[in-house]
Amino acid sequence: MKAKVYVTLKPSVLDPQGKAIHHSVELMGWQGITDIRQGKYFEIALAETLDAERARALAERLAREVLSNPVIEDYRIEIEEP
Amino acid sequence: MKFGVIVFPGSNCDHDAYHVVSKHVGQPVDFIWHRETDLSAYDAIIIPGGFSYGDYLRAGALARFSPVMQSVRKFAAHGRFVLGICNGFQILCEAGLLPGALMRNRDLHFICRHVHVRVENSDTPFTHMLKQGAVLRLPIAHAEGNYFCDDATLDELEREGRIIFRYCDERGRLTDTSNPNGSRASIAGICNRGRNVLGMMPHPERACEDLLGSSDGSAIFNSLATTIAKMAES
């Protein structure tokens, strides 16, 4: 089983990297791109002995306690069953 | 009195801090490897600058799980002194010993130069030898020094006098251009409610000798040492 964790900056937090990318994209002449925000993506392989519920709980804890900083970031989890 | 300087894999200002304490403050000091857990011999702990764990994930995010950090937490809870400089400040925020977070600099660059900071509160164990409003010239060297906190936290820091240093110009004025990294409210250093834990992005340990361009940082270490000496007397 695999967990996919997406960590993104909270909407209230400025993202200077995303802004720089957006600015460059505008300079390149791309049309219709109104904003870009950059985040992090983790692929986590989980032990086969875990059922879906325990796998989600484990990934949830990892995302909350290690992969994200609650002061500035949110996270979202997807569990991919084999 | 004894100081300890914590060494993580990737710390690189540990020797500077050690040098300043032993040569300028004139007090005994040990290096403490991050796997150690016994801090009972120390009166003050310095968490130095550098790139602990290569800054992987987020600056300071992995260092906070090192065994020594559990002990630092208890050490701080007992009112003993902790000074986090640069990466040390980032680690203290990640560990929840100080509020807020240090994000990527506003202009995305790694900034390495001298800046001015204003002493916002001289009534702390770390700053009592400085004048309120004094302007210090200290070097910064970071890519993630952009201090962020929510409105409620900022109000609390202001109200409780816990903003210790703010970036300013050479005359002590707060301007947009004197804020090198986009920090909220120009914050360069804050302390905890007990005033025994200080985190700051500028490097006072690199500014203790005129030969290095400034000796303004030495008052911070000397303030701390005299505080500890006074506590030992009473």
Coordinates of C-alpha atoms in Angstrom, one line a residue:
Chain A
M1 CA 0.0 0.0 0.0
K2 CA 1.1 3.5 -0.7
A3 CA 0.3 6.9 0.8
K4 CA 0.6 10.1 -1.1
V5 CA 1.0 13.2 1.0
Y6 CA 0.7 16.7 -0.4
V7 CA 2.0 19.5 1.8
T8 CA 1.0 23.0 0.8
L9 CA 1.4 26.5 2.3
K10 CA -1.7 27.8 4.1
P11 CA -3.7 30.2 1.9
S12 CA -2.8 33.1 4.3
V13 CA 1.0 32.4 3.9
L14 CA 2.9 34.2 1.1
D15 CA 4.7 31.8 -1.2
P16 CA 7.7 33.7 -2.7
Q17 CA 8.8 30.7 -4.8
G18 CA 5.4 30.2 -6.4
K19 CA 5.3 33.9 -7.1
A20 CA 8.7 33.9 -8.8
I21 CA 7.6 30.9 -10.9
H22 CA 4.4 32.7 -11.8
H23 CA 6.3 35.9 -12.7
S24 CA 8.6 34.0 -15.0
V25 CA 5.8 32.1 -16.7
E26 CA 4.1 35.5 -17.3
L27 CA 7.3 36.8 -18.9
M28 CA 7.5 33.7 -21.1
G29 CA 4.2 34.8 -22.5
W30 CA 1.9 32.1 -21.0
Q31 CA -1.7 33.3 -21.1
G32 CA -4.4 32.4 -18.6
I33 CA -2.2 31.4 -15.6
T34 CA -3.5 33.5 -12.7
D35 CA -1.4 32.2 -9.8
I36 CA 1.1 29.5 -8.9
R37 CA 1.8 28.0 -5.4
Q38 CA 4.5 25.5 -4.8
G39 CA 4.2 22.6 -2.5
K40 CA 5.8 19.3 -1.6
Y41 CA 4.8 15.7 -2.5
F42 CA 5.7 12.6 -0.7
E43 CA 5.3 8.9 -1.7
I44 CA 5.3 6.7 1.3
A45 CA 5.4 2.9 1.0
L46 CA 3.5 1.2 3.8
A47 CA 3.9 -2.2 5.3
E48 CA 1.7 -4.8 3.7
T49 CA 0.5 -6.0 7.0
L50 CA -1.4 -2.8 7.6
D51 CA -5.1 -2.6 6.7
A52 CA -6.4 0.5 5.0
E53 CA -7.6 2.2 8.2
R54 CA -4.4 1.7 10.1
A55 CA -2.4 2.8 7.0
R56 CA -4.3 6.0 6.8
A57 CA -3.9 6.7 10.5
L58 CA -0.2 6.1 10.3
A59 CA 0.2 8.4 7.2
E60 CA -1.9 11.0 8.9
R61 CA 0.3 11.0 12.0
L62 CA 3.5 11.2 9.9
A63 CA 2.1 14.1 7.8
R64 CA 1.0 16.0 10.9
E65 CA 4.0 15.4 13.1
V66 CA 6.9 15.3 10.7
L67 CA 6.2 16.2 7.0
S68 CA 4.3 19.4 7.6
N69 CA 4.7 22.4 9.9
P70 CA 1.2 23.4 11.2
V71 CA 2.2 27.0 11.6
I72 CA 2.6 27.5 7.9
E73 CA 1.4 24.4 6.1
D74 CA -1.6 22.2 5.4
Y75 CA -1.5 18.6 4.2
R76 CA -3.7 16.2 2.2
I77 CA -3.4 12.4 2.1
E78 CA -4.4 9.8 -0.5
I79 CA -4.1 6.1 0.1
E80 CA -3.5 4.0 -2.9
E81 CA -4.4 0.4 -2.5
P82 CA -2.6 -2.2 -4.6
Chain B
M1 CA 29.2 28.2 35.2
K2 CA 29.3 26.0 32.2
F3 CA 28.1 26.5 28.6
G4 CA 27.3 23.7 26.1
V5 CA 27.2 24.0 22.3
I6 CA 25.1 21.4 20.6
V7 CA 26.5 19.8 17.5
F8 CA 24.1 18.3 14.9
P9 CA 25.3 16.7 11.7
G10 CA 25.6 19.8 9.5
S11 CA 26.1 22.4 12.3
N12 CA 28.9 24.8 11.1
C13 CA 28.9 27.7 13.6
D14 CA 29.5 25.4 16.6
H15 CA 33.3 26.3 16.7
D16 CA 32.5 30.0 16.5
A17 CA 30.2 29.8 19.5
Y18 CA 32.7 27.7 21.4
H19 CA 35.5 30.1 20.6
V20 CA 33.4 33.1 21.8
V21 CA 32.4 31.5 25.1
S22 CA 35.9 30.2 25.9
K23 CA 38.0 33.2 24.7
H24 CA 35.8 36.2 25.1
V25 CA 33.4 35.3 27.8
G26 CA 36.1 33.3 29.5
Q27 CA 33.8 30.5 30.7
P28 CA 34.1 26.7 30.4
V29 CA 32.2 25.2 27.4
D30 CA 31.7 21.7 25.9
F31 CA 30.6 20.5 22.6
I32 CA 27.5 18.3 23.0
W33 CA 26.8 15.7 20.3
H34 CA 23.1 15.5 19.3
R35 CA 22.9 11.9 20.6
E36 CA 23.7 13.0 24.1
T37 CA 20.8 13.4 26.6
D38 CA 22.4 14.5 29.9
L39 CA 22.5 18.3 30.2
S40 CA 22.7 18.5 34.0
A41 CA 26.2 19.9 33.9
Y42 CA 25.2 23.1 32.0
D43 CA 23.8 26.5 32.8
A44 CA 23.3 27.6 29.2
I45 CA 22.9 25.7 25.9
I46 CA 23.7 27.3 22.6
I47 CA 22.1 25.8 19.5
P48 CA 24.4 27.0 16.8
G49 CA 24.0 27.9 13.1
G50 CA 24.5 25.7 10.2
F51 CA 22.5 23.3 8.1
S52 CA 21.5 20.5 10.5
Y53 CA 20.5 17.4 8.4
G54 CA 21.2 19.4 5.3
D55 CA 18.0 21.5 5.9
Y56 CA 16.1 18.6 4.4
L57 CA 12.3 18.7 4.6
R58 CA 12.4 22.2 6.3
A59 CA 15.2 24.0 8.1
G60 CA 15.4 22.6 11.6
A61 CA 12.6 20.1 11.0
L62 CA 14.7 16.9 11.4
A63 CA 17.0 18.2 14.1
R64 CA 14.1 18.7 16.5
F65 CA 13.7 14.9 16.7
S66 CA 17.4 14.4 17.8
P67 CA 17.7 12.8 21.3
V68 CA 19.3 16.0 22.7
M69 CA 16.3 18.1 21.9
Q70 CA 14.1 16.2 24.3
S71 CA 16.6 17.2 27.0
V72 CA 16.7 20.8 25.7
R73 CA 13.0 20.9 26.1
K74 CA 13.2 19.8 29.8
F75 CA 16.3 22.1 30.3
A76 CA 14.2 25.1 29.1
A77 CA 11.2 24.1 31.1
H78 CA 13.4 24.3 34.2
G79 CA 14.2 27.9 33.4
R80 CA 17.7 27.3 32.2
F81 CA 19.0 29.3 29.3
V82 CA 18.9 28.4 25.7
L83 CA 20.2 30.5 22.9
G84 CA 19.4 29.5 19.3
I85 CA 21.3 31.3 16.5
C86 CA 20.2 31.1 12.9
N87 CA 19.6 27.3 12.3
G88 CA 19.3 27.2 16.1
F89 CA 16.4 29.6 15.9
Q90 CA 14.8 27.6 13.2
I91 CA 15.2 24.4 15.3
L92 CA 13.6 26.1 18.4
C93 CA 10.6 27.2 16.3
E94 CA 10.2 23.7 14.8
A95 CA 10.5 22.2 18.2
G96 CA 7.7 24.5 19.5
L97 CA 10.0 26.2 22.1
L98 CA 9.4 29.4 20.3
P99 CA 6.3 30.4 18.3
G100 CA 6.2 31.0 14.5
A101 CA 8.3 29.6 11.7
L102 CA 11.1 30.8 9.5
M103 CA 10.3 30.7 5.8
R104 CA 12.2 31.2 2.6
N105 CA 13.6 34.8 2.3
R106 CA 11.2 37.2 0.5
D107 CA 13.7 37.5 -2.4
L108 CA 14.6 33.8 -2.4
H109 CA 18.3 34.5 -2.1
F110 CA 20.8 33.3 0.4
I111 CA 21.8 36.5 2.1
C112 CA 25.2 36.8 3.7
R113 CA 26.1 40.3 4.9
H114 CA 26.1 42.6 7.9
V115 CA 22.7 44.2 8.9
H116 CA 21.6 46.4 11.6
V117 CA 19.2 45.3 14.4
R118 CA 17.6 47.4 17.1
V119 CA 17.4 46.1 20.7
E120 CA 13.6 46.1 21.4
N121 CA 13.8 44.8 24.9
S122 CA 16.9 45.3 27.1
D123 CA 15.2 43.7 30.1
T124 CA 16.1 40.1 29.4
P125 CA 18.9 37.8 30.6
F126 CA 20.4 38.1 27.1
T127 CA 20.3 41.8 26.6
H128 CA 20.5 43.6 30.0
M129 CA 24.0 45.0 29.1
L130 CA 22.6 46.7 26.0
K131 CA 20.6 49.9 25.9
Q132 CA 17.0 49.8 24.9
G133 CA 16.8 51.0 21.3
A134 CA 20.6 50.5 20.7
V135 CA 21.5 49.6 17.1
L136 CA 23.8 46.6 16.7
R137 CA 25.7 45.6 13.5
L138 CA 25.6 41.9 13.1
P139 CA 26.0 39.5 10.2
I140 CA 23.2 37.3 8.8
A141 CA 23.8 34.3 6.6
H142 CA 20.6 32.5 5.7
A143 CA 18.1 31.5 3.0
E144 CA 15.2 30.8 5.5
G145 CA 15.1 33.7 7.8
N146 CA 11.7 35.2 6.9
Y147 CA 9.9 35.1 10.3
F148 CA 6.2 34.3 10.0
C149 CA 3.5 34.0 12.7
D150 CA -0.2 34.6 12.8
D151 CA -1.8 37.8 14.0
A152 CA -2.7 36.4 17.4
T153 CA 0.9 35.3 18.0
L154 CA 2.3 38.7 16.8
D155 CA -0.1 40.5 19.2
E156 CA 1.1 38.3 22.0
L157 CA 4.8 38.8 21.3
E158 CA 4.3 42.6 21.1
R159 CA 2.2 42.8 24.3
E160 CA 4.6 40.6 26.3
G161 CA 7.7 42.4 25.1
R162 CA 9.1 39.2 23.6
I163 CA 10.3 40.7 20.3
I164 CA 14.0 41.2 21.3
F165 CA 15.6 42.4 18.0
R166 CA 14.2 44.0 14.9
Y167 CA 16.0 44.6 11.6
C168 CA 16.5 48.4 11.1
D169 CA 18.7 50.8 9.2
E170 CA 21.9 52.3 10.7
R171 CA 19.9 54.9 12.6
G172 CA 17.5 52.4 14.1
R173 CA 14.6 53.2 11.7
L174 CA 12.3 50.3 10.6
T175 CA 12.0 50.5 6.8
D176 CA 11.1 48.0 4.1
T177 CA 14.6 48.1 2.7
S178 CA 16.2 47.5 6.2
N179 CA 14.2 44.3 6.4
P180 CA 16.5 41.9 4.6
N181 CA 14.3 38.8 4.3
G182 CA 10.6 39.9 4.6
S183 CA 10.2 39.0 8.2
R184 CA 6.9 39.9 9.8
A185 CA 7.2 43.1 11.8
S186 CA 10.9 43.1 10.9
I187 CA 11.4 40.5 13.6
A188 CA 15.1 39.3 13.9
G189 CA 14.8 37.7 17.4
I190 CA 12.2 36.6 19.9
C191 CA 12.1 35.0 23.3
N192 CA 9.7 32.6 25.1
R193 CA 7.4 33.7 27.9
G194 CA 9.9 32.8 30.6
R195 CA 12.6 34.9 28.8
N196 CA 15.1 32.1 29.2
V197 CA 14.9 30.9 25.5
L198 CA 16.1 33.3 22.8
G199 CA 16.1 32.7 19.1
M200 CA 17.7 35.1 16.6
M201 CA 18.7 34.9 13.0
P202 CA 21.7 37.3 13.1
H203 CA 25.0 35.8 14.3
P204 CA 26.3 37.5 17.4
E205 CA 29.1 34.9 17.7
R206 CA 30.6 36.1 14.4
A207 CA 30.6 39.7 15.8
C208 CA 32.7 39.6 18.9
E209 CA 36.0 40.9 17.5
D210 CA 36.7 44.2 15.8
L211 CA 38.9 42.3 13.3
L212 CA 35.7 40.6 12.1
G213 CA 34.0 43.9 11.3
S214 CA 32.0 44.2 14.5
S215 CA 32.1 43.4 18.2
D216 CA 28.5 44.3 18.9
G217 CA 27.5 40.6 19.5
S218 CA 29.7 40.2 22.6
A219 CA 27.2 42.1 24.9
I220 CA 24.7 39.3 24.3
F221 CA 27.1 36.6 25.6
N222 CA 28.3 38.8 28.4
S223 CA 24.8 39.6 29.5
L224 CA 24.0 35.9 29.7
A225 CA 27.2 35.1 31.6
T226 CA 26.6 37.8 34.2
T227 CA 23.0 36.7 34.6
I228 CA 24.2 33.2 35.4
A229 CA 26.9 34.5 37.7
K230 CA 24.4 36.6 39.7
M231 CA 22.0 33.6 40.0
A232 CA 24.8 31.5 41.3
E233 CA 25.6 34.1 44.0
S234 CA 22.1 34.5 45.3

